[in-house]
CSV table of C-alpha atoms in Angstrom, one decimal:
chain,number,residue,atom,x,y,z
Y,1,UNK,CA,106.6,229.5,442.0
Y,2,UNK,CA,105.9,230.4,445.6
Y,3,UNK,CA,103.8,233.6,445.6
Y,4,UNK,CA,102.5,235.8,448.3
Y,5,UNK,CA,99.4,237.8,447.3
Y,6,UNK,CA,99.4,240.8,449.6
Y,7,UNK,CA,96.0,242.5,450.4
Y,8,UNK,CA,94.1,244.3,453.1
Y,9,UNK,CA,96.1,247.0,454.8
Y,10,UNK,CA,94.7,250.2,456.4
Y,11,UNK,CA,93.3,252.1,453.4
Y,12,UNK,CA,89.7,252.9,452.8
Y,13,UNK,CA,89.9,250.4,450.0
Y,14,UNK,CA,90.8,247.5,452.3
Y,15,UNK,CA,87.8,245.5,451.5
Y,16,UNK,CA,88.2,246.0,447.7
Y,17,UNK,CA,91.8,244.8,448.1
Y,18,UNK,CA,90.7,241.5,449.6
Y,19,UNK,CA,88.5,240.7,446.7
Y,20,UNK,CA,91.3,241.6,444.2
Y,21,UNK,CA,93.6,239.4,446.2
Y,22,UNK,CA,91.2,236.5,446.3
Y,23,UNK,CA,90.6,236.6,442.5
Y,24,UNK,CA,94.3,236.8,441.8
Y,25,UNK,CA,95.1,234.0,444.3
Y,26,UNK,CA,92.6,231.7,442.7
Y,27,UNK,CA,93.9,232.5,439.2
Y,28,UNK,CA,97.5,231.9,440.1
Y,29,UNK,CA,96.7,228.6,441.8
Y,30,UNK,CA,95.0,227.6,438.5
Y,31,UNK,CA,98.2,228.4,436.8
Y,32,UNK,CA,100.0,225.9,439.0
Y,33,UNK,CA,101.6,228.2,441.6
Y,34,UNK,CA,101.7,227.8,445.4
Y,35,UNK,CA,99.9,230.9,446.7
Y,36,UNK,CA,99.3,232.5,450.1
Y,37,UNK,CA,96.8,235.3,450.4
Y,38,UNK,CA,98.0,237.5,453.2
Y,39,UNK,CA,96.6,240.6,455.0
Y,40,UNK,CA,99.6,243.0,455.2
Y,41,UNK,CA,98.3,244.5,458.4
Y,42,UNK,CA,97.0,241.4,460.3
Y,43,UNK,CA,99.8,239.2,459.2
Y,44,UNK,CA,100.0,235.4,459.9
Y,45,UNK,CA,100.1,233.8,463.3
Y,46,UNK,CA,102.1,235.3,466.1
Y,47,UNK,CA,105.8,236.1,466.3
Y,48,UNK,CA,107.9,234.1,466.5
Y,49,UNK,CA,106.2,231.5,464.2
Y,50,UNK,CA,107.7,228.4,462.6
Y,51,UNK,CA,107.2,229.0,458.9
Y,52,UNK,CA,108.9,225.9,457.7
Y,53,UNK,CA,107.0,224.3,454.8
Y,54,UNK,CA,104.3,226.9,454.8
Y,55,UNK,CA,104.0,227.0,451.0
Y,56,UNK,CA,103.2,223.3,451.1
Y,57,UNK,CA,100.1,224.2,453.0
Y,58,UNK,CA,99.5,227.5,451.2
Y,59,UNK,CA,95.7,227.3,450.9
Y,60,UNK,CA,95.4,226.4,454.6
Y,61,UNK,CA,97.5,229.5,455.5
Y,62,UNK,CA,95.5,231.9,453.3
Y,63,UNK,CA,92.8,234.2,454.6
Y,64,UNK,CA,89.2,233.8,453.7
Y,65,UNK,CA,87.4,236.6,451.7
Y,66,UNK,CA,83.8,237.7,451.6
Y,67,UNK,CA,82.0,240.1,449.3
Y,68,UNK,CA,82.8,243.9,449.2
Y,69,UNK,CA,80.5,245.8,451.6
Y,70,UNK,CA,78.7,248.8,450.2
Y,71,UNK,CA,80.4,251.2,452.7
Y,72,UNK,CA,84.1,251.9,453.4
Y,73,UNK,CA,85.6,249.9,456.3
Y,74,UNK,CA,85.9,251.2,459.9
Y,75,UNK,CA,89.7,251.4,460.1
Y,76,UNK,CA,89.8,252.2,463.8
Y,77,UNK,CA,87.9,249.0,464.5
Y,78,UNK,CA,90.4,247.1,462.2
Y,79,UNK,CA,93.4,248.5,464.2
Y,80,UNK,CA,91.8,247.5,467.5
Y,81,UNK,CA,91.2,244.0,466.3
Y,82,UNK,CA,94.9,243.2,465.7
Y,83,UNK,CA,96.1,240.8,468.4
Y,84,UNK,CA,99.6,242.2,469.0
Y,85,UNK,CA,98.5,245.9,468.9
Y,86,UNK,CA,101.9,246.8,467.5
Y,87,UNK,CA,102.4,250.2,465.9
Y,88,UNK,CA,104.1,248.5,462.9
Y,89,UNK,CA,102.1,248.6,459.6
Y,90,UNK,CA,103.4,245.1,458.8
Y,91,UNK,CA,101.6,242.4,460.7
Y,92,UNK,CA,103.3,239.4,462.3
Y,93,UNK,CA,105.6,237.4,459.9
Y,94,UNK,CA,104.6,239.5,456.8
Y,95,UNK,CA,108.2,240.5,455.9
Y,96,UNK,CA,109.5,237.0,456.6
Y,97,UNK,CA,106.8,235.4,454.4
Y,98,UNK,CA,107.4,237.9,451.6
Y,99,UNK,CA,111.1,237.2,451.7
Y,100,UNK,CA,110.5,233.5,451.4
Y,101,UNK,CA,108.3,234.0,448.2
Y,102,UNK,CA,109.7,234.2,444.7
Y,103,UNK,CA,107.6,237.3,444.2
Y,104,UNK,CA,104.8,239.3,446.0
Y,105,UNK,CA,101.8,240.1,443.9
Y,106,UNK,CA,100.6,243.5,445.3
Y,107,UNK,CA,96.8,243.3,445.5
Y,108,UNK,CA,96.7,246.4,447.7
Y,109,UNK,CA,94.7,249.6,446.8
Y,110,UNK,CA,94.9,253.1,448.3
Y,111,UNK,CA,97.2,254.4,451.0
Y,112,UNK,CA,100.5,252.6,451.6
Y,113,UNK,CA,99.8,250.0,448.9
Y,114,UNK,CA,99.8,252.5,446.1
Y,115,UNK,CA,101.7,255.5,447.5
Y,116,UNK,CA,105.2,253.9,447.1
Y,117,UNK,CA,105.9,253.2,450.8
Y,118,UNK,CA,105.6,249.4,450.6
Y,119,UNK,CA,107.5,249.3,447.4
Y,120,UNK,CA,110.4,251.3,449.0
Y,121,UNK,CA,110.4,249.0,452.0
Y,122,UNK,CA,110.4,245.9,449.8
Y,123,UNK,CA,113.3,247.3,447.8
Y,124,UNK,CA,115.3,247.7,451.0
Y,125,UNK,CA,114.4,244.1,452.1
Y,126,UNK,CA,115.3,242.7,448.7
Y,127,UNK,CA,111.7,241.5,448.1
Y,128,UNK,CA,110.5,241.3,444.5
Y,129,UNK,CA,107.0,242.6,443.8
Y,130,UNK,CA,104.6,243.3,441.0
Y,131,UNK,CA,103.8,246.7,439.5
Y,132,UNK,CA,105.7,249.9,439.2
Y,133,UNK,CA,108.4,251.3,441.6
Y,134,UNK,CA,108.1,253.5,444.6
Y,135,UNK,CA,108.8,256.8,443.0
Y,136,UNK,CA,106.2,256.5,440.2
Y,137,UNK,CA,103.7,255.0,442.7
Y,138,UNK,CA,104.1,258.1,444.9
Y,139,UNK,CA,103.7,260.5,442.0
Y,140,UNK,CA,100.6,258.8,440.6
Y,141,UNK,CA,99.0,258.5,444.0
Y,142,UNK,CA,99.2,262.2,444.7
Y,143,UNK,CA,96.7,263.7,442.3
Y,144,UNK,CA,98.1,267.2,442.7
Y,145,UNK,CA,101.6,266.2,441.7
Y,146,UNK,CA,100.2,263.9,438.9
Y,147,UNK,CA,98.1,266.7,437.5
Y,148,UNK,CA,101.0,269.0,437.5
Y,149,UNK,CA,103.0,266.5,435.4
Y,150,UNK,CA,100.1,266.0,433.1
Y,151,UNK,CA,99.9,269.7,432.4
Y,152,UNK,CA,103.7,270.0,431.9
Y,153,UNK,CA,103.5,267.2,429.4
Y,154,UNK,CA,100.5,268.6,427.5
Y,155,UNK,CA,98.1,265.9,428.7
Y,156,UNK,CA,94.8,267.7,429.2
Y,157,UNK,CA,93.4,267.5,432.8
Y,158,UNK,CA,90.6,269.4,434.6
Y,159,UNK,CA,91.7,272.6,436.2
Y,160,UNK,CA,91.6,273.1,439.9
Y,161,UNK,CA,93.3,274.0,443.2
Y,162,UNK,CA,94.5,272.1,446.2
Y,163,UNK,CA,94.1,273.0,449.9
Y,164,UNK,CA,95.2,271.8,453.3
Y,165,UNK,CA,93.0,270.9,456.3
Y,166,UNK,CA,94.8,273.5,458.3
Y,167,UNK,CA,94.1,276.3,455.8
Y,168,UNK,CA,91.0,275.4,453.8
Y,169,UNK,CA,89.5,277.8,451.3
Y,170,UNK,CA,86.1,278.2,452.8
Y,171,UNK,CA,84.7,280.9,450.5
Y,172,UNK,CA,84.1,279.3,447.2
Y,173,UNK,CA,84.5,282.6,445.4
Y,174,UNK,CA,88.2,282.4,446.4
Y,175,UNK,CA,88.8,279.2,444.5
Y,176,UNK,CA,88.5,280.9,441.2
Y,177,UNK,CA,86.3,278.0,440.0
Y,178,UNK,CA,82.7,277.9,438.9
Y,179,UNK,CA,79.9,275.5,439.8
Y,180,UNK,CA,79.4,272.6,439.4
Y,181,UNK,CA,82.8,271.3,440.6
Y,182,UNK,CA,84.3,268.2,442.2
Y,183,UNK,CA,85.8,268.0,445.7
Y,184,UNK,CA,87.9,265.0,446.5
Y,185,UNK,CA,90.8,263.8,448.7
Y,186,UNK,CA,94.2,264.3,447.1
Y,187,UNK,CA,95.4,260.7,447.4
Y,188,UNK,CA,92.3,258.6,447.8
Y,189,UNK,CA,90.8,256.0,445.5
Y,190,UNK,CA,87.5,254.2,444.7
Y,191,UNK,CA,85.8,257.6,444.7
Y,192,UNK,CA,85.6,257.6,448.6
Y,193,UNK,CA,85.1,261.1,449.9
Y,194,UNK,CA,84.3,262.5,446.5
Y,195,UNK,CA,81.5,264.9,446.0
Y,196,UNK,CA,80.0,266.7,442.9
Y,197,UNK,CA,78.6,270.0,444.1
Y,198,UNK,CA,76.1,272.2,442.4
Y,199,UNK,CA,75.5,274.9,445.0
Y,200,UNK,CA,77.4,277.0,447.4
Y,201,UNK,CA,75.5,275.3,450.3
Y,202,UNK,CA,77.0,272.0,449.3
Y,203,UNK,CA,80.6,273.2,449.2
Y,204,UNK,CA,81.4,273.3,452.9
Y,205,UNK,CA,79.8,269.9,453.5
Y,206,UNK,CA,81.8,268.4,450.6
Y,207,UNK,CA,85.1,269.8,452.1
Y,208,UNK,CA,84.2,268.4,455.5
Y,209,UNK,CA,83.6,265.0,453.9
Y,210,UNK,CA,86.8,265.0,451.9
Y,211,UNK,CA,88.9,266.1,454.9
Y,212,UNK,CA,87.5,263.1,456.9
Y,213,UNK,CA,89.8,261.0,454.8
Y,214,UNK,CA,92.9,263.2,454.2
Y,215,UNK,CA,94.5,266.5,455.1
Y,216,UNK,CA,95.0,267.4,451.4
Y,217,UNK,CA,92.0,268.0,449.2
Y,218,UNK,CA,91.5,268.9,445.5
Y,219,UNK,CA,88.7,271.1,444.2
Y,220,UNK,CA,88.5,270.9,440.4
Y,221,UNK,CA,86.4,271.7,437.4
Y,222,UNK,CA,83.5,269.3,436.8
Y,223,UNK,CA,83.6,267.8,433.3
Y,224,UNK,CA,80.2,266.7,432.3
Y,225,UNK,CA,80.4,263.8,429.8
Y,226,UNK,CA,81.2,260.2,429.2
Y,227,UNK,CA,83.7,258.3,431.4
Y,228,UNK,CA,86.4,256.0,430.1
Y,229,UNK,CA,89.4,254.1,431.2
Y,230,UNK,CA,92.5,252.7,429.4
Y,231,UNK,CA,94.9,250.1,430.7
Y,232,UNK,CA,98.5,250.0,429.6
Y,233,UNK,CA,100.5,246.7,430.0
Y,234,UNK,CA,104.2,246.7,429.2
Y,235,UNK,CA,103.9,249.9,427.3
Y,236,UNK,CA,101.0,248.8,425.1
Y,237,UNK,CA,97.5,250.4,425.5
Y,238,UNK,CA,94.5,248.1,425.8
Y,239,UNK,CA,91.1,248.8,424.2
Y,240,UNK,CA,89.2,251.8,425.7
Y,241,UNK,CA,86.4,250.8,428.1
Y,242,UNK,CA,83.4,253.1,428.8
Y,243,UNK,CA,81.7,253.2,432.2
Y,244,UNK,CA,78.1,254.4,432.5
Y,245,UNK,CA,76.6,254.2,436.0
Y,246,UNK,CA,72.9,253.2,436.0
Y,247,UNK,CA,72.3,256.1,438.4
Y,248,UNK,CA,74.5,258.8,440.0
Y,249,UNK,CA,78.2,258.9,439.3
Y,250,UNK,CA,80.9,256.2,439.4
Y,251,UNK,CA,81.2,256.2,443.2
Y,252,UNK,CA,82.2,253.4,445.6
Y,253,UNK,CA,78.9,251.5,445.4
Y,254,UNK,CA,78.7,251.7,441.6
Y,255,UNK,CA,82.3,250.5,441.2
Y,256,UNK,CA,81.9,247.3,443.1
Y,257,UNK,CA,78.2,246.3,443.1
Y,258,UNK,CA,77.4,244.1,440.1
Y,259,UNK,CA,74.8,245.7,437.8
Y,260,UNK,CA,75.4,249.3,439.1
Y,261,UNK,CA,77.2,250.3,435.9
Y,262,UNK,CA,77.2,249.4,432.2
Y,263,UNK,CA,80.7,248.8,430.9
Y,264,UNK,CA,81.3,248.7,427.2
Y,265,UNK,CA,84.6,247.4,425.8
Y,266,UNK,CA,85.8,248.3,423.2
Y,267,UNK,CA,84.0,251.7,423.8
Y,268,UNK,CA,81.8,253.0,421.0
Y,269,UNK,CA,84.0,255.8,419.9
Y,270,UNK,CA,85.2,257.1,416.6
Y,271,UNK,CA,88.6,255.3,415.9
Y,272,UNK,CA,90.5,258.6,416.0
Y,273,UNK,CA,89.1,259.4,419.5
Y,274,UNK,CA,89.9,255.9,420.9
Y,275,UNK,CA,93.5,256.3,419.5
Y,276,UNK,CA,93.8,259.7,421.0
Y,277,UNK,CA,92.8,258.4,424.4
Y,278,UNK,CA,95.2,255.5,424.1
Y,279,UNK,CA,98.0,257.9,423.2
Y,280,UNK,CA,97.3,260.0,426.2
Y,281,UNK,CA,97.3,256.9,428.4
Y,282,UNK,CA,100.8,256.0,427.1
Y,283,UNK,CA,102.0,259.6,427.6
Y,284,UNK,CA,100.8,259.4,431.2
Y,285,UNK,CA,102.9,256.3,431.7
Y,286,UNK,CA,105.9,258.2,430.4
Y,287,UNK,CA,105.2,261.4,432.4
Y,288,UNK,CA,105.0,259.5,435.7
Y,289,UNK,CA,107.7,257.0,434.9
Y,290,UNK,CA,105.3,254.0,435.3
Y,291,UNK,CA,106.3,250.5,434.4
Y,292,UNK,CA,104.7,247.0,434.1
Y,293,UNK,CA,101.0,247.8,434.2
Y,294,UNK,CA,98.6,250.7,435.1
Y,295,UNK,CA,95.2,252.1,434.2
Y,296,UNK,CA,94.3,255.7,433.4
Y,297,UNK,CA,90.9,257.3,433.8
Y,298,UNK,CA,89.4,259.8,431.4
Y,299,UNK,CA,86.4,262.0,430.8
Y,300,UNK,CA,85.2,263.3,427.4
Y,301,UNK,CA,82.8,266.2,427.2
Y,302,UNK,CA,80.1,266.9,424.5
Y,303,UNK,CA,82.7,268.7,422.4
Y,304,UNK,CA,84.7,265.4,422.4
Y,305,UNK,CA,87.5,267.1,424.4
Y,306,UNK,CA,89.4,264.5,426.5
Y,307,UNK,CA,90.6,265.0,430.0
Y,308,UNK,CA,92.8,262.7,432.1
Y,309,UNK,CA,91.7,262.4,435.7
Y,310,UNK,CA,94.3,260.1,437.2
Y,311,UNK,CA,96.5,257.1,436.9
Y,312,UNK,CA,96.0,253.9,438.9
Y,313,UNK,CA,99.2,251.9,439.6
Y,314,UNK,CA,97.6,248.9,441.1
Y,315,UNK,CA,94.2,248.7,439.3
Y,316,UNK,CA,91.4,246.6,440.7
Y,317,UNK,CA,91.2,242.9,439.8
Y,318,UNK,CA,87.7,242.2,441.1
Y,319,UNK,CA,84.8,240.7,439.2
Y,320,UNK,CA,83.6,244.2,438.1
Y,321,UNK,CA,87.1,245.7,437.6
Y,322,UNK,CA,88.0,247.4,434.3
Y,323,UNK,CA,91.5,246.2,433.5
Y,324,UNK,CA,90.5,242.5,433.3
Y,325,UNK,CA,87.6,243.4,431.0
Y,326,UNK,CA,90.0,245.3,428.7
Y,327,UNK,CA,92.4,242.4,428.6
Y,328,UNK,CA,89.5,240.1,427.8
Y,329,UNK,CA,88.7,242.2,424.8
Y,330,UNK,CA,92.0,241.3,423.3
Y,331,UNK,CA,91.6,237.6,424.1
Y,332,UNK,CA,93.6,237.6,427.4
Y,333,UNK,CA,91.9,235.5,430.2
Y,334,UNK,CA,92.1,236.6,433.8
Y,335,UNK,CA,94.6,233.8,434.5
Y,336,UNK,CA,96.7,234.9,431.5
Y,337,UNK,CA,96.6,238.5,432.7
Y,338,UNK,CA,97.8,237.6,436.2
Y,339,UNK,CA,100.6,235.6,434.7
Y,340,UNK,CA,101.6,238.4,432.3
Y,341,UNK,CA,101.8,240.9,435.3
Y,342,UNK,CA,104.2,238.6,437.1
Y,343,UNK,CA,106.2,238.0,433.9
Y,344,UNK,CA,106.7,241.7,433.1
Y,345,UNK,CA,107.3,242.6,436.8
Y,346,UNK,CA,110.3,240.3,436.9
Y,347,UNK,CA,111.8,242.5,434.1
Y,348,UNK,CA,112.5,245.2,436.8
Y,349,UNK,CA,115.0,242.9,438.4
Y,350,UNK,CA,117.1,242.0,435.4
């Protein structure tokens, strides 16, 4: 097949997306496909561009990827570096190339890639893509909406409140929460802008940090305990994986720097607890209307109570990512996982 792997964009997870895209592109090439790795924002060449036979020179047309930096990208600098300085999110020739492909593998993370906007645009352009649809993407990306659906479907989740940049709750006493607690952007990913606060003095600084990235912020109960994740592919839950950072919490650096976290799959859990977590993961899929593949994040406290934090509709596919490790635990190689995602994504179009 002719496949576009779409990465980059303008989210704080831009650099992570490139590494996901590079890994996926290499795997799909090994599977015999003609693949172009494309930055959705920078695009390819200049408009108009002769794209005749471009999949015959697919590797030549693909962007080159380096390692993930330890800090989030400077998005203003990225915008200024685009040659055409257009206000369009889609770079030159992106839509044309995606329409030429048999399917687009979405390797995007964060804003636009996971909030349903690109999926909705592709639906209108008649472009086939991997992953869930635009409505379920939007619901999962907005943590406030997702948590409301978790609660209404009896899926345990940490309590908390949301607030807007225009009307922040500056007095912690007015939140109704107790310390410690977590402050995080409502629609962010990769733990960017997330703070765990233990004192009133830290609260205002944490709000300021979260509001740097978004106008909507969540403040929620801090659940002290073990961290887990469960992938669901085509309605079936994968083995539970446990994540234990060597130091601190599972932040941006610990997610993507090799050796920063110890990951155990299958997690060392009583069978009934692993099954309970897998059941909740599948219930999240139903509650949000997700399809194809996704990954749910959980915490378990010392009382062995389980709490669902969020759903990821385009989970990372980097060397340290969780979903590929879970798939490997059931004997599915990275190449097989990528092929499976394409296979089940086509089911949306039948």
